[in-house]
Coordinates of C-alpha atoms in Angstrom, one line a residue:
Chain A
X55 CA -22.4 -14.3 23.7
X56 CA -20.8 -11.3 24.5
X57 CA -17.0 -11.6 26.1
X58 CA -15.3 -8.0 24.9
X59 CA -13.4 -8.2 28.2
X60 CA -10.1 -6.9 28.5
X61 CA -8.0 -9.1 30.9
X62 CA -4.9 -7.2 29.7
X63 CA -1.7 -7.6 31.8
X64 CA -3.4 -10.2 33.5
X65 CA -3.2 -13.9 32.6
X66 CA -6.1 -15.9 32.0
X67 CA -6.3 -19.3 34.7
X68 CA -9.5 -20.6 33.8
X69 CA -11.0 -20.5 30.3
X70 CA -14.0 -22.1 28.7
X71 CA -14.3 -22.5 24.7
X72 CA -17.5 -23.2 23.2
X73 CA -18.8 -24.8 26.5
X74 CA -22.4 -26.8 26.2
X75 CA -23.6 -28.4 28.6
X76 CA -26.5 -30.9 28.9
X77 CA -28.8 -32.6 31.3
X78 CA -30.1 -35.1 29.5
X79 CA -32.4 -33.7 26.9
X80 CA -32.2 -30.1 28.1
X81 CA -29.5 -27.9 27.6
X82 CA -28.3 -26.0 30.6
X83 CA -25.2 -24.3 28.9
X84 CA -25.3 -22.5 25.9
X85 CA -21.8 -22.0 24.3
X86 CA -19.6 -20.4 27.3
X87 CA -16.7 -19.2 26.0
X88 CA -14.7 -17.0 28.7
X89 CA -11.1 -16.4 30.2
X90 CA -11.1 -16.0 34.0
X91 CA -8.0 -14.4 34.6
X92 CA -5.3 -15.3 37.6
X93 CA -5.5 -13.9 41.2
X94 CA -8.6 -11.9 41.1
X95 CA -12.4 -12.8 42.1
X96 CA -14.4 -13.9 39.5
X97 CA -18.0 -13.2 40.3
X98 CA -20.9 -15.4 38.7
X99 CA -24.8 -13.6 38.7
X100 CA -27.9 -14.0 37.4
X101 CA -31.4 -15.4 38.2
X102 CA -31.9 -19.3 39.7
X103 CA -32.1 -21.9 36.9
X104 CA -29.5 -19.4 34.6
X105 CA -26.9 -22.1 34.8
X106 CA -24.0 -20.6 37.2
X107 CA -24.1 -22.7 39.6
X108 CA -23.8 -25.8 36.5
X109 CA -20.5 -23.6 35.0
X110 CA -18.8 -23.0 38.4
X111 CA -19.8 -27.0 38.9
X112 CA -17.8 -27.9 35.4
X113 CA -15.1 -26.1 36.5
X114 CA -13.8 -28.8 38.5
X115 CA -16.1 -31.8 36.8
X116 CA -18.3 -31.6 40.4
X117 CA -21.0 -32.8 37.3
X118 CA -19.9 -35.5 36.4
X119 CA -21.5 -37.3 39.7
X120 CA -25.0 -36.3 37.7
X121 CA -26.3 -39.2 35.7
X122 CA -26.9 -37.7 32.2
X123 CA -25.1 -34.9 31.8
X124 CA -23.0 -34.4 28.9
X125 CA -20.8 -32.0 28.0
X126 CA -18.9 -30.5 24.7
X127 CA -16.0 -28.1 24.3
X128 CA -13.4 -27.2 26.6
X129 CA -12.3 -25.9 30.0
X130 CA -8.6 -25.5 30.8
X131 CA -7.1 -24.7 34.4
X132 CA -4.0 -23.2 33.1
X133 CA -2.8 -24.5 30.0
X134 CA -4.6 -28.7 30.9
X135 CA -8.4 -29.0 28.7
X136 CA -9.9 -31.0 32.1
X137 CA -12.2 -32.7 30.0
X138 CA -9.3 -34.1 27.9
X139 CA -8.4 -37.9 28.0
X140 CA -6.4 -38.8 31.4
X141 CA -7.2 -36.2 33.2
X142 CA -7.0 -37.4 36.8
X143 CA -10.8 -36.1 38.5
X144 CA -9.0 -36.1 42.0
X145 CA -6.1 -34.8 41.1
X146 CA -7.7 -32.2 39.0
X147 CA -10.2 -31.3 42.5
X148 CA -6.8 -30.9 44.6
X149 CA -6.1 -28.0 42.1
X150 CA -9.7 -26.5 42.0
X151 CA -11.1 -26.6 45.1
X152 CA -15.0 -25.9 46.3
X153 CA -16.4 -24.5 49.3
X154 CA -20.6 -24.9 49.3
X155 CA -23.7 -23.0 50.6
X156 CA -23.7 -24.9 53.6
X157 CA -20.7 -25.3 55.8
X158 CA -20.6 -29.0 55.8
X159 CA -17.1 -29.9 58.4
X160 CA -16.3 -32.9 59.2
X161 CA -17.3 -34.4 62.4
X162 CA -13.9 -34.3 63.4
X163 CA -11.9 -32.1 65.2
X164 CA -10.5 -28.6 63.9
X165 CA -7.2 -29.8 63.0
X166 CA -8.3 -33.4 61.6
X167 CA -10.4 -31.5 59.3
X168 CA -7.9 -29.4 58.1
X169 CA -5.3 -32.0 58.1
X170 CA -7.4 -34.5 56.4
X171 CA -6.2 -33.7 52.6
X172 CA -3.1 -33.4 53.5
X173 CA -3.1 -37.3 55.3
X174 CA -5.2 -38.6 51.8
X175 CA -1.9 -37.1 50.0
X176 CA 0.3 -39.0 52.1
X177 CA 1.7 -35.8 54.3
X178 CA 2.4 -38.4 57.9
X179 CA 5.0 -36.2 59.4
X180 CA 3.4 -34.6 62.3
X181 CA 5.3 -31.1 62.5
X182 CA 4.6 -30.8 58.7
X183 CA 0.9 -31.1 59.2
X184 CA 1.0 -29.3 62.1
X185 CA 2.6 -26.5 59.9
X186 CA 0.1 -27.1 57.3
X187 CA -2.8 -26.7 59.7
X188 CA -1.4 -23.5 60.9
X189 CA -0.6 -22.1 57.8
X190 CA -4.2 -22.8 56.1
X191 CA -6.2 -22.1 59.7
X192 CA -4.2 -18.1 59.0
X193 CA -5.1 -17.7 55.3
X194 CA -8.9 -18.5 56.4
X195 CA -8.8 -16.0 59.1
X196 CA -9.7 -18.4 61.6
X197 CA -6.1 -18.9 63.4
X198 CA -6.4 -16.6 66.2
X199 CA -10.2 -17.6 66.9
X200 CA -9.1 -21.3 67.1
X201 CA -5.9 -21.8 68.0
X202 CA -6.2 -22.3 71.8
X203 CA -8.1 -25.0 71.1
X204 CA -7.5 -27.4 67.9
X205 CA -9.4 -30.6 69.2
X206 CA -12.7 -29.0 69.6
X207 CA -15.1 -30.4 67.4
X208 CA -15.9 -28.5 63.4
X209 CA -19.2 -28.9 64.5
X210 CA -19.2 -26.6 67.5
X211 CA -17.9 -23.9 65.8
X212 CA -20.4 -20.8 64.9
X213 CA -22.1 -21.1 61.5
X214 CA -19.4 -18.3 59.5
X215 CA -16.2 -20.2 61.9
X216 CA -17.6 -23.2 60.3
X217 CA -17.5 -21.8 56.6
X218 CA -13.8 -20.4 56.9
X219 CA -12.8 -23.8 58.4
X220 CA -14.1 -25.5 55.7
X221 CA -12.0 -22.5 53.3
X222 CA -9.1 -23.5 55.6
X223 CA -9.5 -27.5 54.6
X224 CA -10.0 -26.3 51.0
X225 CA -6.6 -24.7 51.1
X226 CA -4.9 -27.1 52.9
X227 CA -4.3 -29.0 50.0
X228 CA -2.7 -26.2 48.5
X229 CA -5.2 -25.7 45.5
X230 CA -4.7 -22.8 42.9
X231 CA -8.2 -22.0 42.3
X232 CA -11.2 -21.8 44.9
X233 CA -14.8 -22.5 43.4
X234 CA -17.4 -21.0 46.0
X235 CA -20.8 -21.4 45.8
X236 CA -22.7 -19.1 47.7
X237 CA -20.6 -19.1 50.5
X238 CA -22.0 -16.4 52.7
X239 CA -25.8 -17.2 51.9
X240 CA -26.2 -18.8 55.2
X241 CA -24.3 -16.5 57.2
X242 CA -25.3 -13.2 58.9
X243 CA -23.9 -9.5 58.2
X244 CA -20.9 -9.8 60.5
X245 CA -20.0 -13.7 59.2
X246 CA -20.7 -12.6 55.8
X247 CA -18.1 -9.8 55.7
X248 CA -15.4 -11.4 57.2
X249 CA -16.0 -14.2 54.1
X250 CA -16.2 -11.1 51.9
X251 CA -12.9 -10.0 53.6
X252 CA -11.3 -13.4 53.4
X253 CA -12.0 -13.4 49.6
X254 CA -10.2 -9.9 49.3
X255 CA -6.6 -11.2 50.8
X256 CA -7.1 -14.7 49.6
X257 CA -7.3 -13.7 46.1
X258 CA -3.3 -12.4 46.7
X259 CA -2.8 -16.2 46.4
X260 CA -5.6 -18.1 44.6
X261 CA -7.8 -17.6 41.8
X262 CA -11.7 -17.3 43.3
X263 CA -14.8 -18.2 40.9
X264 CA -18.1 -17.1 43.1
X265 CA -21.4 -17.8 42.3
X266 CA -24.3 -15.5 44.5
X267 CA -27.4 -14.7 44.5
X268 CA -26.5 -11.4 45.9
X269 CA -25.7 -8.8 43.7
X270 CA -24.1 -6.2 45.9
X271 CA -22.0 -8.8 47.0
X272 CA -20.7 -9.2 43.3
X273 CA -20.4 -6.0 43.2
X274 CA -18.2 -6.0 46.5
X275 CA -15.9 -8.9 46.2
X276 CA -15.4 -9.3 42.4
X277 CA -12.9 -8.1 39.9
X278 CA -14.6 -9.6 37.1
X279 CA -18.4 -10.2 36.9
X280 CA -20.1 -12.8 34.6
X281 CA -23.9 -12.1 33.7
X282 CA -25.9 -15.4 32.8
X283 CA -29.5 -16.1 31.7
X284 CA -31.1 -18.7 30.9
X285 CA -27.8 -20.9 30.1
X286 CA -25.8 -18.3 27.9
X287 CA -23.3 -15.7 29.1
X288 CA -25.2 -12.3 28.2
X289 CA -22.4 -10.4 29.5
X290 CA -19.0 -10.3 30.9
X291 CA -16.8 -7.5 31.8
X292 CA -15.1 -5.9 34.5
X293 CA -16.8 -5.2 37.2
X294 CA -16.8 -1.8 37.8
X295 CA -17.8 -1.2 34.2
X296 CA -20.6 -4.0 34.3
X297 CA -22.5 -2.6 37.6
X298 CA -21.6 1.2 36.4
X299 CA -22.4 0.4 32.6
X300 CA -23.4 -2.6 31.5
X301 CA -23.6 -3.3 27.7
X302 CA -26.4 -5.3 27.7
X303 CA -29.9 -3.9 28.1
X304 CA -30.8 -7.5 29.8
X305 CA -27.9 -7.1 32.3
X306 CA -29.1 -3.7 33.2
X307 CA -32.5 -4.9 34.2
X308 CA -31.2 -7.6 36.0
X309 CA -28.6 -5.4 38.1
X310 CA -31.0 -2.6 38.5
X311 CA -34.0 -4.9 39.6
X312 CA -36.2 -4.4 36.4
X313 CA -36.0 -7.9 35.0
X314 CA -39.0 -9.8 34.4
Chain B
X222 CA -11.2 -6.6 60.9
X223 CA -10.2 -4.0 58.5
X224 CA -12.2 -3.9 55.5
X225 CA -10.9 -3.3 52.6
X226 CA -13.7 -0.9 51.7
X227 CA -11.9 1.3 54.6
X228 CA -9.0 1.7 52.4
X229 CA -10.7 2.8 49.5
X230 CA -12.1 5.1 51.2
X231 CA -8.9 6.7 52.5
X232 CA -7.9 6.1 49.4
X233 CA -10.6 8.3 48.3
X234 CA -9.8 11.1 50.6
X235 CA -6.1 11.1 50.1
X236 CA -6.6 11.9 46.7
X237 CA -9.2 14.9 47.7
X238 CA -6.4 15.8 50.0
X239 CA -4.3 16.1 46.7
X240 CA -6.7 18.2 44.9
X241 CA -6.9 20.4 47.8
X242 CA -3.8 21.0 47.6
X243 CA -3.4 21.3 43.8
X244 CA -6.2 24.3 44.5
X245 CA -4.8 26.2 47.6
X246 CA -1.2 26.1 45.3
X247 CA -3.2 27.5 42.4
X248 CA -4.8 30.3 44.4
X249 CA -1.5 30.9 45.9
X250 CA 0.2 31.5 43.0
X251 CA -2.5 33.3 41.7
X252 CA -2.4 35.9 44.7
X253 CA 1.7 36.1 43.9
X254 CA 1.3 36.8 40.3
X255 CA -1.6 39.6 41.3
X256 CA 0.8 41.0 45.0
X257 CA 4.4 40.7 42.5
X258 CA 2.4 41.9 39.3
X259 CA 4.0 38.4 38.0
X260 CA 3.1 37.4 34.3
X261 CA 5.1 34.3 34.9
X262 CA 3.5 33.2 37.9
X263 CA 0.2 34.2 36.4
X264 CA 0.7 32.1 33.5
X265 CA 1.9 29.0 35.6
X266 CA -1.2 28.8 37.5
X267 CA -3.6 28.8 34.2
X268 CA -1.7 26.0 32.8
X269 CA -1.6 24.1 36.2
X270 CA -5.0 24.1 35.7
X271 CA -5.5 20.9 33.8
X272 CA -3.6 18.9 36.9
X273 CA -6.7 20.1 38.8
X274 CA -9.6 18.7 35.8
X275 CA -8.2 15.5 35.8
X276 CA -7.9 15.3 39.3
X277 CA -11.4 16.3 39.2
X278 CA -12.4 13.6 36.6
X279 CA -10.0 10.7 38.8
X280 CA -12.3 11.6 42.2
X281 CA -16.1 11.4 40.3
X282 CA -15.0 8.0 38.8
X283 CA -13.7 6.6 42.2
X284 CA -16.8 7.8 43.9
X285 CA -19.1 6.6 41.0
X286 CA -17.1 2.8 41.8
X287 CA -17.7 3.3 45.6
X288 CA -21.2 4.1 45.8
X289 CA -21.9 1.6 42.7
X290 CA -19.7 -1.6 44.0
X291 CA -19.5 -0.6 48.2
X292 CA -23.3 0.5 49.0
X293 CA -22.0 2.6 51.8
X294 CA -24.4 3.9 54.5
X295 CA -24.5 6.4 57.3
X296 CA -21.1 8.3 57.9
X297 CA -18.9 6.4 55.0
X298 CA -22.0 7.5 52.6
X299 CA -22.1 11.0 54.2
X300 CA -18.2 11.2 53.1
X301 CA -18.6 10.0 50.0
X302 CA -21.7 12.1 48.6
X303 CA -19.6 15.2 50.9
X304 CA -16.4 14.5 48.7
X305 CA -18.2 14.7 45.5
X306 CA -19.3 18.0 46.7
X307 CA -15.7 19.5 47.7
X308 CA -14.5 18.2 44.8
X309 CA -16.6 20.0 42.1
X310 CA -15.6 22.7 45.0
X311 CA -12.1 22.5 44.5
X312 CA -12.4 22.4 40.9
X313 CA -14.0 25.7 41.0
X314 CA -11.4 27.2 43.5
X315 CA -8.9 26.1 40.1
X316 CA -10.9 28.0 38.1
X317 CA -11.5 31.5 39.8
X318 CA -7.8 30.9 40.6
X319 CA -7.4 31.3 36.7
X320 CA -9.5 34.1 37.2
X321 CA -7.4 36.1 38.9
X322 CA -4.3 35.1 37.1
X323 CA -5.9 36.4 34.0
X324 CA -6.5 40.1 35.8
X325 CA -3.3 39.9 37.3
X326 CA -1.7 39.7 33.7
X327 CA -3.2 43.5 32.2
X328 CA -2.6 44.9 36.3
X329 CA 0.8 43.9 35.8
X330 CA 1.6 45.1 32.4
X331 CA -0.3 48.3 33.1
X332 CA 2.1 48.7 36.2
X333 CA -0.5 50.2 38.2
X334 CA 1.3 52.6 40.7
X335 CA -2.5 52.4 41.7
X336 CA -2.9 50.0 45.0
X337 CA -4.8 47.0 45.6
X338 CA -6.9 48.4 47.6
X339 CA -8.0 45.9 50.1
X340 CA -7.3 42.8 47.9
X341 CA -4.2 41.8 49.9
X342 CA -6.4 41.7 53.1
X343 CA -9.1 39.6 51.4
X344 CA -6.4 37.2 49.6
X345 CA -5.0 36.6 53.2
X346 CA -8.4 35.7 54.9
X347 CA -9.6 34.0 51.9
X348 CA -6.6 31.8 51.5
X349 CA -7.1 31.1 55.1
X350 CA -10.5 30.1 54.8
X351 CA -9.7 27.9 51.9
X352 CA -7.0 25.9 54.6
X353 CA -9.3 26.1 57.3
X354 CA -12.2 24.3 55.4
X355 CA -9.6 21.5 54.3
X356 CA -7.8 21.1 57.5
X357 CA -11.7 20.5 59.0
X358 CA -12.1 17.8 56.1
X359 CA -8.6 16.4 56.9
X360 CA -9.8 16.3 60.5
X361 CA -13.3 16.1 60.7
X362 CA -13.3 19.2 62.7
X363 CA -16.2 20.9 63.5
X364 CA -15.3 24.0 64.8
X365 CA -12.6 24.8 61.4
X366 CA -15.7 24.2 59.6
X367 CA -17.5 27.0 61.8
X368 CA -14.6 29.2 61.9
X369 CA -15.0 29.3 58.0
X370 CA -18.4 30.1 58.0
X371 CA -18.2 33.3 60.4
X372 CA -15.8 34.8 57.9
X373 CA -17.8 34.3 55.2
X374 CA -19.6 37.6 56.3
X375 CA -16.3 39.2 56.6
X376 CA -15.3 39.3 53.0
X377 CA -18.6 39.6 51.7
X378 CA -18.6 43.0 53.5
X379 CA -14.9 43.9 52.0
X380 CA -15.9 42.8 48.2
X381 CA -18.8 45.6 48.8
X382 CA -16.5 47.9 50.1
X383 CA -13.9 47.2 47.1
X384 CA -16.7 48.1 44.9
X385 CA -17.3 51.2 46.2
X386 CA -13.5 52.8 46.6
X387 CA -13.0 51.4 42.8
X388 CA -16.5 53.1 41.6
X389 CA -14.9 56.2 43.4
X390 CA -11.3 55.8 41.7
X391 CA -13.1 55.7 38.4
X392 CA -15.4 58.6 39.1
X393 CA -12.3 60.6 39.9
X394 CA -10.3 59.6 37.3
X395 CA -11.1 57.9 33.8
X396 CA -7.9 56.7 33.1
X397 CA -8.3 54.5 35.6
X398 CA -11.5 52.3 34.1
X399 CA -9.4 49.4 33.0
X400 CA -7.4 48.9 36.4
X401 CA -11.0 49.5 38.5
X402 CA -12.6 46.4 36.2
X403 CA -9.7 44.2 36.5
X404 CA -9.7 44.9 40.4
X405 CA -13.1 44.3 40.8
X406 CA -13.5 41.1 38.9
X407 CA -10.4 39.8 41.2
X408 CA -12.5 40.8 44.3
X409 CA -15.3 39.4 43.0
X410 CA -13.4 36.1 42.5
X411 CA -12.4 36.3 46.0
X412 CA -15.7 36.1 47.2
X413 CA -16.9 33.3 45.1
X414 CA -13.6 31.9 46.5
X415 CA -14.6 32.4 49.9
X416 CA -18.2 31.0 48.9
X417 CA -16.5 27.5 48.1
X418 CA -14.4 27.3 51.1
X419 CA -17.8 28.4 53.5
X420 CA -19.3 25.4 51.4
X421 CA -16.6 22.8 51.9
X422 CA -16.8 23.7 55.3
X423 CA -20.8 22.9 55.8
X424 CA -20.1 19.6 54.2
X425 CA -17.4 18.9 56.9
X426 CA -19.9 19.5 59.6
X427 CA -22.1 17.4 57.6
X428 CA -19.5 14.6 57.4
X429 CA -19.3 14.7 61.0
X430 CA -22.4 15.6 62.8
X431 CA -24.8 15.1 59.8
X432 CA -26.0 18.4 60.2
X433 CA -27.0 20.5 57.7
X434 CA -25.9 24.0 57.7
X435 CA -26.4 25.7 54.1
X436 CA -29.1 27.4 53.7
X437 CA -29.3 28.8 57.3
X438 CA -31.0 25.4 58.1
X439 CA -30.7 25.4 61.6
X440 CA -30.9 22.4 63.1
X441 CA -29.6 21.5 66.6
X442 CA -26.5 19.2 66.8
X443 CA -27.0 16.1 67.2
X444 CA -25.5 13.4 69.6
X445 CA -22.5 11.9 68.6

């Protein structure tokens, strides 16, 4: 494992140490140890199966819902090991929240979406959530698209609308880190760069860990890029330096299209 | 929906901007130390030059980042591969602004009662062709770009005719060998001077009709 990054000047939010993780019999992380530093766009590559999606999952425990996974060492959001004894799993997923591939709304309307965290928290005031919704529907970039009419249905909202309204009920909640797993994959061009956008100014606020498939993407959104194959961490530096010059003779044939 | 790609990119210009700038003061200065027979002056503008390499190193890196990390296409990707271009341009301009510093230093010394010749003439078009072709950049307009490269004919012609009054002032008179060099290496430097400007100014039209000009390529305009 190779983790020379500097993060200098810049604290770290989310850290792994000696990270294994196992399904069942077969090992899907290989000793992760890596500091994800605060406010800037982590960016997660490498080919299906490498384990990414599994390390962005045990960043918020999303595995423990698989039967027979185990995991050893240790990931801390901020300075709490969240697979330490008493860790609250819902509390800890208010903190670190996840948007997935596919949009998946409620079938409710715009603002119950949004405002549904907030209600589970116990927010009953009305002109609080009403604030809430406003504020979250603006850092999503969805405000001005939706605000004429709140009670419309998530559903009937255009595939990328759907995505940042799901980002907006993500932040509602007022998390400090945002997990995203292919967000854009479903989306076309135009959708995808207002994501990629969205990403850029959220980032002022949050700290993002993206996992994609699509490599210019990394390369567009991320601060910090994170090369894994086949359940280790071959390589993990800046990102300008990694798609400019990588270390790693397997991460250049990956990034350059020569692998395999 | 601003991206945030666009502001790299003016990013990217602003600091071309800078290092235009940085070279149009140098060649300045350079003209001053040669028209005031200035030692001072001269020697300012070859340690200036540095400002100008590592303006020069600070551009390459942010293109390298841009076309790496952005994939830009069609006009963003004609600016960037343009700017890489008027940079290593610019860089030159530094250098055959050093150049002429460094002739300006023995003319000056030596006193010359001798004059210029047409040097002051081609210093003020060439120093006008050097703002033209960065205005056009600045503004993505076409017809500075043009303007620079009808005068490139101009002082061509004068760094001939420079050649031949100074082969004639050193047939006449031996003693003055040593001035005649130093005056034609400066004229010389003007051209190539002139050369860089006529070439920033066919990457502006590039930039803006992607239209290529060097060469004598002709090819009509096309259609914005």
């Amino acid at each position: 494992m190779l983790s020379t990054v500097t993060t200098a000047g810049v604290r770290p939010k989310l850290s792994t140490k000696n990270l294994n993780l196992f399904y069942g019999s077969k090992q899907a992380l290989n000793d992760i140890s890596v500091n994800m530093p605060e406010h800037r766009v982590t960016a997660l590559i490498g080919p299906s199966g490498c384990g990414k999606s599994t390390f962005l999952r045990s960043l918020n425990r999303m595995n423990d819902l698989i039967a027979n996974v185990k995991v050893t060492g240790s990931v801390f959001v901020g300075d709490v090991d969240i697979y330490g004894e008493r860790i609250d799993v819902v509390e800890l997923r208010k903190r670190v929240g996840m948007i997935f591939q596919k949009s998946n709304p409620f079938p409710k309307s715009i603002y119950d979406n949004v405002a549904y965290g907030p209600r589970i928290n116990g927010v009953r005031v009305k002109r609080v959530l009403d604030e809430i919704v406003e504020r979250s529907l603006r850092r999503a970039a969805l405000w001005e698209e939706v605000s004429g009419d709140l009670k419309k249905s998530g559903l009937a909202l255009s595939g990328g609308q759907q995505q940042r309204l799901c980002i907006a009920r993500a932040l509602a909640v007022d998390p400090e880190v945002l997990l995203m797993d292919e967000p854009a994959s479903a989306l076309d061009p135009i959708a995808t760069a207002k994501i990629e956008e969205l990403m850029y100014e959220l980032k002022e606020n949050y700290t993002i860990v993206i996992v994609t498939h699509n490599m210019q993407q990394a390369a567009r959104v991320s601060d910090y890029t994170a090369f894994f194959y086949m359940g280790k961490l071959i390589e993990y530096d800046e990102t300008k330096r990694l798609f400019t010059t990588p270390k790693q003779k397997q991460t250049e044939e990956y990034i350059t299209g020569r692998f395999g | 929906m601003q991206r945030h790609f666009e502001k790299e990119l003016e990013s990217l210009q602003t600091t071309i901007i800078k290092m235009g700038s940085a070279a149009e003061e140098a060649l300045r200065l350079s003209i001053a130390s040669l028209l005031d027979a200035s030692v001072d002056v001269a020697e300012r503008v070859i340690e200036n030059d540095d400002r100008i390499n590592s303006l020069e190193v600070e551009i390459d890196n942010a293109i390298v980042d841009l076309l790496a990390l952005q994939q830009p296409v069609a006009v963003d990707l004609r600016m960037i591969l343009a700017a890489q271009k008027i940079n290593n341009d610019l860089e030159r301009i530094g250098d055959h602004a050093v150049n002429i510093a460094q002739s300006a230093i023995p003319l000056a010394r030596r006193k010359p009662s001798d004059s210029l010749l047409e040097l002051p003439k081609m210093a003020e078009i060439v120093q006008q062709m050097v703002r033209d072709a960065l205005d056009g950049f600045i503004h993505r307009e076409v017809s500075l770009g043009t303007k620079v490269l009808e005068q490139d004919d101009t002082i061509d012609d004068m760094n001939k005719s420079m050649t031949r009054q100074v082969i004639e002032l050193m047939k006449s008179d031996q003693k003055s060998i040593e001035t005649g060099l130093d005056l034609i290496r400066v004229s010389r430097n003007f051209e190539r001077v002139a050369d860089l400007a006529t070439n920033i100014a066919e990457e502006v039209i590039f930039i803006a009709q992607a239209r290529v000009v060097k060469h004598n390529a002709g090819e009509p305009p096309r259609q914005p």
